[in-house]
Amino acid sequence: MFVHGNNLAQKESASRKYNDEVSTQLIAEVRLEYNKWKEANLALKGPYSTKQANDIEVLQQRVNLFEDYKTFIDQQKYAEAFDSRSNLQSSVLEEFLYYLLKDLVESLSFNALIGKSHAFKDIFFLPTSFKEMLEAPMARFELKDHDFIIGARVEATFHTLGSQTIQKEIIDIPAVAIECKTYIDKTMLEGSSTSAEQLKYKNPNGLYMVVSEWIKLTENINLRKYKVDQIYVLRKQKNVDREYRFLPTYTKNPIHSDVVEHLFETVRNHLTADWSGGIRDILVKGYIE
């Protein structure tokens, strides 16, 4: 859930890296501001699965909290001390999605999964012989790391009829999967498109989206050909190399609340929608909705 907070805690407890005086001071500064951001978000309630009059106001408050904290942690001194491999800055977006969607999910069920997940991708069977196959099917699960999911944890049981050997597996199945990026370029989008296609092949009701701060694509890219359901660019701005963002001449767009509102409503509509649409429905309506 608290992906960014966990990342920060790892740096605080690191025995070798980030234990010099400067790093320790910077981490302490980040911890102070992070705690304020976390507490403010946990104190703020909503939006929920049913629409309420103050939804837009609550979403705007969450965006303001996110913008303020991201502005703080994106300062040059922190960016230079903790490079992209440390995931300190990039993990802020993942935790923001948790704050944004947690009350929606909890109002539907406390059993739902939310956050980072090593989730179901594919299943195959690999017994070492026919004799072993008669004893147990030897199911193998291929998993996929997702930055953020909303889904269900499922217990699956396998056994060969007539055998007493039982194989139990617990797997995460996403209803919503979100890839989080600082910026999205062509290579990243192609990878996300492949992941979306794999998810939908096994779970046709799955929703797959990409959320980024910036975009690094040219007008020659056909976004319609990719299999992701939606691409969100929170700053509505093209990416520049990080060092240029610290120049006095660079203007960084804020996080746009209308983009976040669209993201939230897309997830809420999906999680509260009727997912039926099989053969029975097409025989009644004559088409798929």
Coordinates of C-alpha atoms in Angstrom, one line a residue:
M1 CA 0.0 0.0 0.0
F2 CA 2.5 2.6 1.2
V3 CA 5.1 1.9 -1.6
H4 CA 6.8 5.2 -1.3
G5 CA 6.9 5.0 2.5
N6 CA 8.4 1.6 2.3
N7 CA 11.0 2.8 -0.1
L8 CA 11.9 5.6 2.3
A9 CA 12.1 3.2 5.2
Q10 CA 14.6 1.0 3.3
K11 CA 16.9 3.9 2.8
E12 CA 16.6 4.8 6.5
S13 CA 17.7 1.3 7.5
A14 CA 20.3 0.8 4.8
S15 CA 23.6 -0.3 6.4
R16 CA 25.9 0.8 3.6
K17 CA 24.2 3.1 1.1
Y18 CA 22.7 6.5 2.2
N19 CA 24.4 6.3 5.6
D20 CA 26.6 9.4 5.1
E21 CA 25.8 12.6 6.9
V22 CA 24.4 14.4 3.8
S23 CA 22.1 11.5 2.8
T24 CA 21.0 11.0 6.4
Q25 CA 20.0 14.7 6.6
L26 CA 18.1 14.6 3.3
I27 CA 16.3 11.4 4.2
A28 CA 15.2 13.0 7.5
E29 CA 13.8 16.0 5.6
V30 CA 11.9 13.8 3.2
R31 CA 10.5 11.7 6.1
L32 CA 9.1 14.8 7.8
E33 CA 7.3 15.9 4.7
Y34 CA 6.2 12.4 3.8
N35 CA 4.6 11.8 7.2
K36 CA 2.6 15.0 6.7
W37 CA 1.5 13.9 3.2
K38 CA 0.5 10.5 4.4
E39 CA -1.4 11.7 7.4
A40 CA -3.3 14.3 5.4
N41 CA -4.4 11.7 2.9
L42 CA -5.5 9.2 5.5
A43 CA -7.5 11.9 7.2
L44 CA -9.2 12.8 4.0
K45 CA -12.2 10.6 3.2
G46 CA -13.6 9.6 -0.2
P47 CA -14.6 9.5 -2.9
Y48 CA -16.5 6.3 -2.6
S49 CA -18.3 3.8 -5.0
T50 CA -21.4 5.9 -5.0
K51 CA -21.2 9.5 -6.3
Q52 CA -21.5 12.3 -3.7
A53 CA -21.8 16.0 -4.0
N54 CA -18.2 16.7 -2.7
D55 CA -16.4 14.2 -4.9
I56 CA -14.7 16.8 -7.0
E57 CA -13.7 18.8 -4.0
V58 CA -12.1 15.8 -2.3
L59 CA -10.3 14.8 -5.5
Q60 CA -9.0 18.4 -5.8
Q61 CA -7.7 18.2 -2.3
R62 CA -5.9 14.9 -3.0
V63 CA -4.4 16.4 -6.2
N64 CA -3.2 19.5 -4.2
L65 CA -1.6 17.3 -1.6
F66 CA 0.1 15.3 -4.3
E67 CA 1.3 18.4 -6.2
D68 CA 2.8 19.9 -3.0
Y69 CA 4.6 16.8 -2.0
K70 CA 5.9 16.0 -5.5
T71 CA 7.1 19.6 -5.8
F72 CA 9.1 19.2 -2.6
I73 CA 10.6 15.8 -3.4
D74 CA 11.5 16.8 -7.0
Q75 CA 13.9 19.5 -5.8
Q76 CA 17.3 19.3 -7.3
K77 CA 19.1 18.3 -4.1
Y78 CA 16.9 15.2 -3.6
A79 CA 16.9 14.3 -7.3
E80 CA 20.7 14.3 -7.4
A81 CA 21.1 12.4 -4.1
F82 CA 18.6 9.7 -5.1
D83 CA 18.8 8.8 -8.8
S84 CA 16.1 7.0 -10.8
R85 CA 17.3 3.6 -9.8
S86 CA 16.4 4.3 -6.2
N87 CA 12.8 4.7 -7.1
L88 CA 12.3 7.3 -4.4
Q89 CA 10.6 9.9 -6.7
S90 CA 8.9 7.5 -9.0
S91 CA 7.2 5.6 -6.1
V92 CA 5.3 8.7 -5.1
L93 CA 2.8 8.2 -8.0
E94 CA 2.1 4.6 -6.9
E95 CA 1.3 5.7 -3.4
F96 CA -0.9 8.6 -4.7
L97 CA -3.0 6.0 -6.6
Y98 CA -3.6 4.2 -3.4
Y99 CA -4.8 7.3 -1.6
L100 CA -6.9 8.2 -4.6
L101 CA -8.7 4.9 -4.9
K102 CA -8.6 3.3 -1.4
D103 CA -12.0 4.5 -0.2
L104 CA -13.6 3.6 -3.4
V105 CA -12.3 0.0 -3.1
E106 CA -13.0 -0.3 0.6
S107 CA -16.6 0.8 0.1
L108 CA -17.0 -2.1 -2.3
S109 CA -15.2 -4.7 -0.2
F110 CA -12.6 -5.0 2.5
N111 CA -11.4 -8.2 0.9
A112 CA -10.3 -6.5 -2.4
L113 CA -6.6 -6.2 -3.2
I114 CA -5.2 -2.8 -3.8
G115 CA -1.6 -1.8 -4.5
K116 CA 1.5 -3.3 -6.0
S117 CA 1.2 -7.0 -6.9
H118 CA 2.9 -10.1 -8.3
A119 CA -0.2 -11.1 -10.2
F120 CA -1.5 -13.9 -12.4
K121 CA -0.4 -13.9 -16.0
D122 CA -0.7 -17.5 -17.3
I123 CA -1.1 -21.1 -16.3
F124 CA 0.4 -24.3 -17.8
F125 CA 0.9 -27.9 -16.6
L126 CA 4.3 -29.5 -16.4
P127 CA 4.3 -33.0 -14.9
T128 CA 7.6 -34.9 -15.4
S129 CA 5.9 -38.0 -16.7
F130 CA 2.5 -39.5 -17.5
K131 CA 2.7 -41.3 -14.2
E132 CA 3.1 -38.1 -12.3
M133 CA 0.3 -36.5 -14.3
L134 CA -2.0 -39.2 -13.1
E135 CA -1.0 -38.4 -9.5
A136 CA -1.1 -34.6 -9.8
P137 CA -1.5 -32.1 -12.7
M138 CA 1.6 -30.0 -11.6
A139 CA 0.1 -26.6 -12.4
R140 CA 2.6 -23.8 -12.9
F141 CA 1.6 -20.2 -12.7
E142 CA 3.4 -17.4 -14.6
L143 CA 3.2 -14.1 -12.7
K144 CA 3.6 -10.5 -13.7
D145 CA 4.7 -7.6 -11.6
H146 CA 2.2 -4.7 -11.7
D147 CA 2.9 -1.2 -10.2
F148 CA -0.7 -1.0 -9.0
I149 CA -3.7 -3.3 -9.1
I150 CA -7.3 -3.5 -7.8
G151 CA -8.3 -7.1 -7.8
A152 CA -9.1 -10.3 -5.9
R153 CA -6.9 -12.9 -4.2
V154 CA -8.0 -16.4 -5.3
E155 CA -7.2 -19.8 -3.9
A156 CA -7.1 -22.4 -6.7
T157 CA -7.1 -26.2 -6.0
F158 CA -5.9 -28.8 -8.4
H159 CA -6.0 -32.6 -8.2
T160 CA -6.2 -35.5 -10.6
L161 CA -9.5 -37.4 -10.2
G162 CA -8.9 -40.6 -8.1
S163 CA -5.7 -39.2 -6.6
Q164 CA -5.3 -38.0 -3.0
T165 CA -2.6 -35.4 -3.9
I166 CA -3.9 -31.9 -3.8
Q167 CA -2.1 -28.8 -5.1
K168 CA -3.2 -25.4 -3.7
E169 CA -2.1 -22.1 -5.1
I170 CA -3.0 -18.5 -4.1
I171 CA -3.0 -16.0 -7.0
D172 CA -3.8 -12.3 -7.5
I173 CA -6.2 -11.5 -10.3
P174 CA -6.4 -7.9 -11.4
A175 CA -9.7 -6.2 -12.3
V176 CA -7.7 -3.0 -12.8
A177 CA -4.0 -2.8 -13.6
I178 CA -2.1 0.5 -13.8
E179 CA 1.4 1.0 -15.0
C180 CA 3.0 4.0 -13.3
K181 CA 5.7 6.0 -15.2
T182 CA 7.5 9.3 -14.7
Y183 CA 7.2 9.6 -18.4
I184 CA 6.1 7.3 -21.2
D185 CA 8.0 6.7 -24.4
K186 CA 7.5 4.4 -27.3
T187 CA 9.4 1.4 -25.8
M188 CA 7.5 1.7 -22.5
L189 CA 4.2 2.0 -24.4
E190 CA 4.9 -1.1 -26.5
G191 CA 5.7 -3.1 -23.3
S192 CA 2.5 -1.9 -21.6
S193 CA 0.5 -2.8 -24.7
T194 CA 1.9 -6.4 -24.6
S195 CA 1.1 -6.6 -20.9
A196 CA -2.5 -5.3 -21.5
E197 CA -3.1 -7.9 -24.2
Q198 CA -1.8 -10.7 -22.0
L199 CA -4.1 -9.6 -19.1
K200 CA -7.2 -9.3 -21.3
Y201 CA -6.5 -12.7 -22.9
K202 CA -6.9 -14.4 -19.5
N203 CA -9.2 -11.9 -17.9
P204 CA -11.4 -10.2 -20.5
N205 CA -13.0 -7.9 -17.9
G206 CA -9.6 -6.5 -16.9
L207 CA -8.9 -2.8 -17.3
Y208 CA -5.3 -1.8 -18.1
M209 CA -4.1 1.8 -18.0
V210 CA -0.9 3.7 -18.1
V211 CA -0.4 6.8 -15.8
S212 CA 2.5 9.1 -16.2
E213 CA 3.5 12.7 -15.4
W214 CA 5.0 13.4 -18.8
I215 CA 5.0 12.0 -22.3
K216 CA 7.9 11.4 -24.6
L217 CA 6.2 10.6 -28.0
T218 CA 6.1 12.3 -31.4
E219 CA 3.1 13.0 -33.5
N220 CA 4.1 10.0 -35.7
I221 CA 3.0 7.5 -33.0
N222 CA -0.5 6.0 -33.5
L223 CA -1.8 5.7 -30.0
R224 CA -4.9 3.8 -31.2
K225 CA -3.0 0.7 -32.1
Y226 CA -1.9 0.0 -28.6
K227 CA -3.9 -2.4 -26.4
V228 CA -4.0 -0.3 -23.3
D229 CA -7.5 1.0 -22.3
Q230 CA -6.3 4.5 -21.5
I231 CA -3.2 6.7 -21.2
Y232 CA -3.1 9.5 -18.7
V233 CA -0.5 12.3 -18.7
L234 CA -1.0 14.1 -15.5
R235 CA 0.9 17.2 -16.4
K236 CA -0.3 17.4 -20.0
Q237 CA 3.3 18.1 -21.0
K238 CA 6.1 16.6 -23.0
N239 CA 9.1 15.2 -21.2
V240 CA 12.6 16.8 -21.0
D241 CA 15.7 15.3 -19.5
R242 CA 15.7 15.7 -15.8
E243 CA 18.6 18.2 -15.7
Y244 CA 16.6 20.6 -17.8
R245 CA 13.8 20.7 -15.3
F246 CA 16.1 22.5 -12.9
L247 CA 16.8 25.4 -15.3
P248 CA 15.3 28.8 -14.4
T249 CA 13.7 28.9 -17.9
Y250 CA 11.8 25.6 -17.5
T251 CA 8.2 25.8 -16.6
K252 CA 6.7 22.6 -15.1
N253 CA 3.0 22.2 -15.5
P254 CA 1.1 21.2 -12.4
I255 CA -0.8 18.0 -11.9
H256 CA -4.1 18.6 -13.7
S257 CA -7.1 17.8 -11.5
D258 CA -9.4 17.1 -14.5
V259 CA -7.1 14.3 -15.6
V260 CA -7.2 12.7 -12.2
E261 CA -11.0 13.1 -12.1
H262 CA -11.2 11.2 -15.4
L263 CA -8.9 8.5 -14.1
F264 CA -11.0 8.1 -10.9
E265 CA -14.3 8.0 -12.8
T266 CA -12.9 5.5 -15.3
V267 CA -12.0 3.1 -12.4
R268 CA -15.2 3.7 -10.5
N269 CA -17.4 3.1 -13.5
H270 CA -15.5 -0.1 -14.3
L271 CA -15.7 -1.5 -10.7
T272 CA -19.4 -0.7 -10.4
A273 CA -20.4 -1.8 -13.9
D274 CA -22.3 -4.9 -15.0
W275 CA -19.6 -7.1 -16.7
S276 CA -22.1 -9.4 -18.4
G277 CA -22.0 -9.5 -22.2
G278 CA -21.7 -13.1 -23.2
I279 CA -23.6 -15.3 -25.7
R280 CA -26.9 -14.9 -23.7
D281 CA -26.8 -11.1 -23.9
I282 CA -26.0 -11.1 -27.6
L283 CA -29.0 -13.3 -28.3
V284 CA -31.2 -10.8 -26.5
K285 CA -29.7 -7.5 -27.8
G286 CA -28.1 -8.7 -31.1
Y287 CA -24.8 -7.0 -30.3
I288 CA -22.1 -6.8 -27.6
E289 CA -22.0 -3.7 -25.4

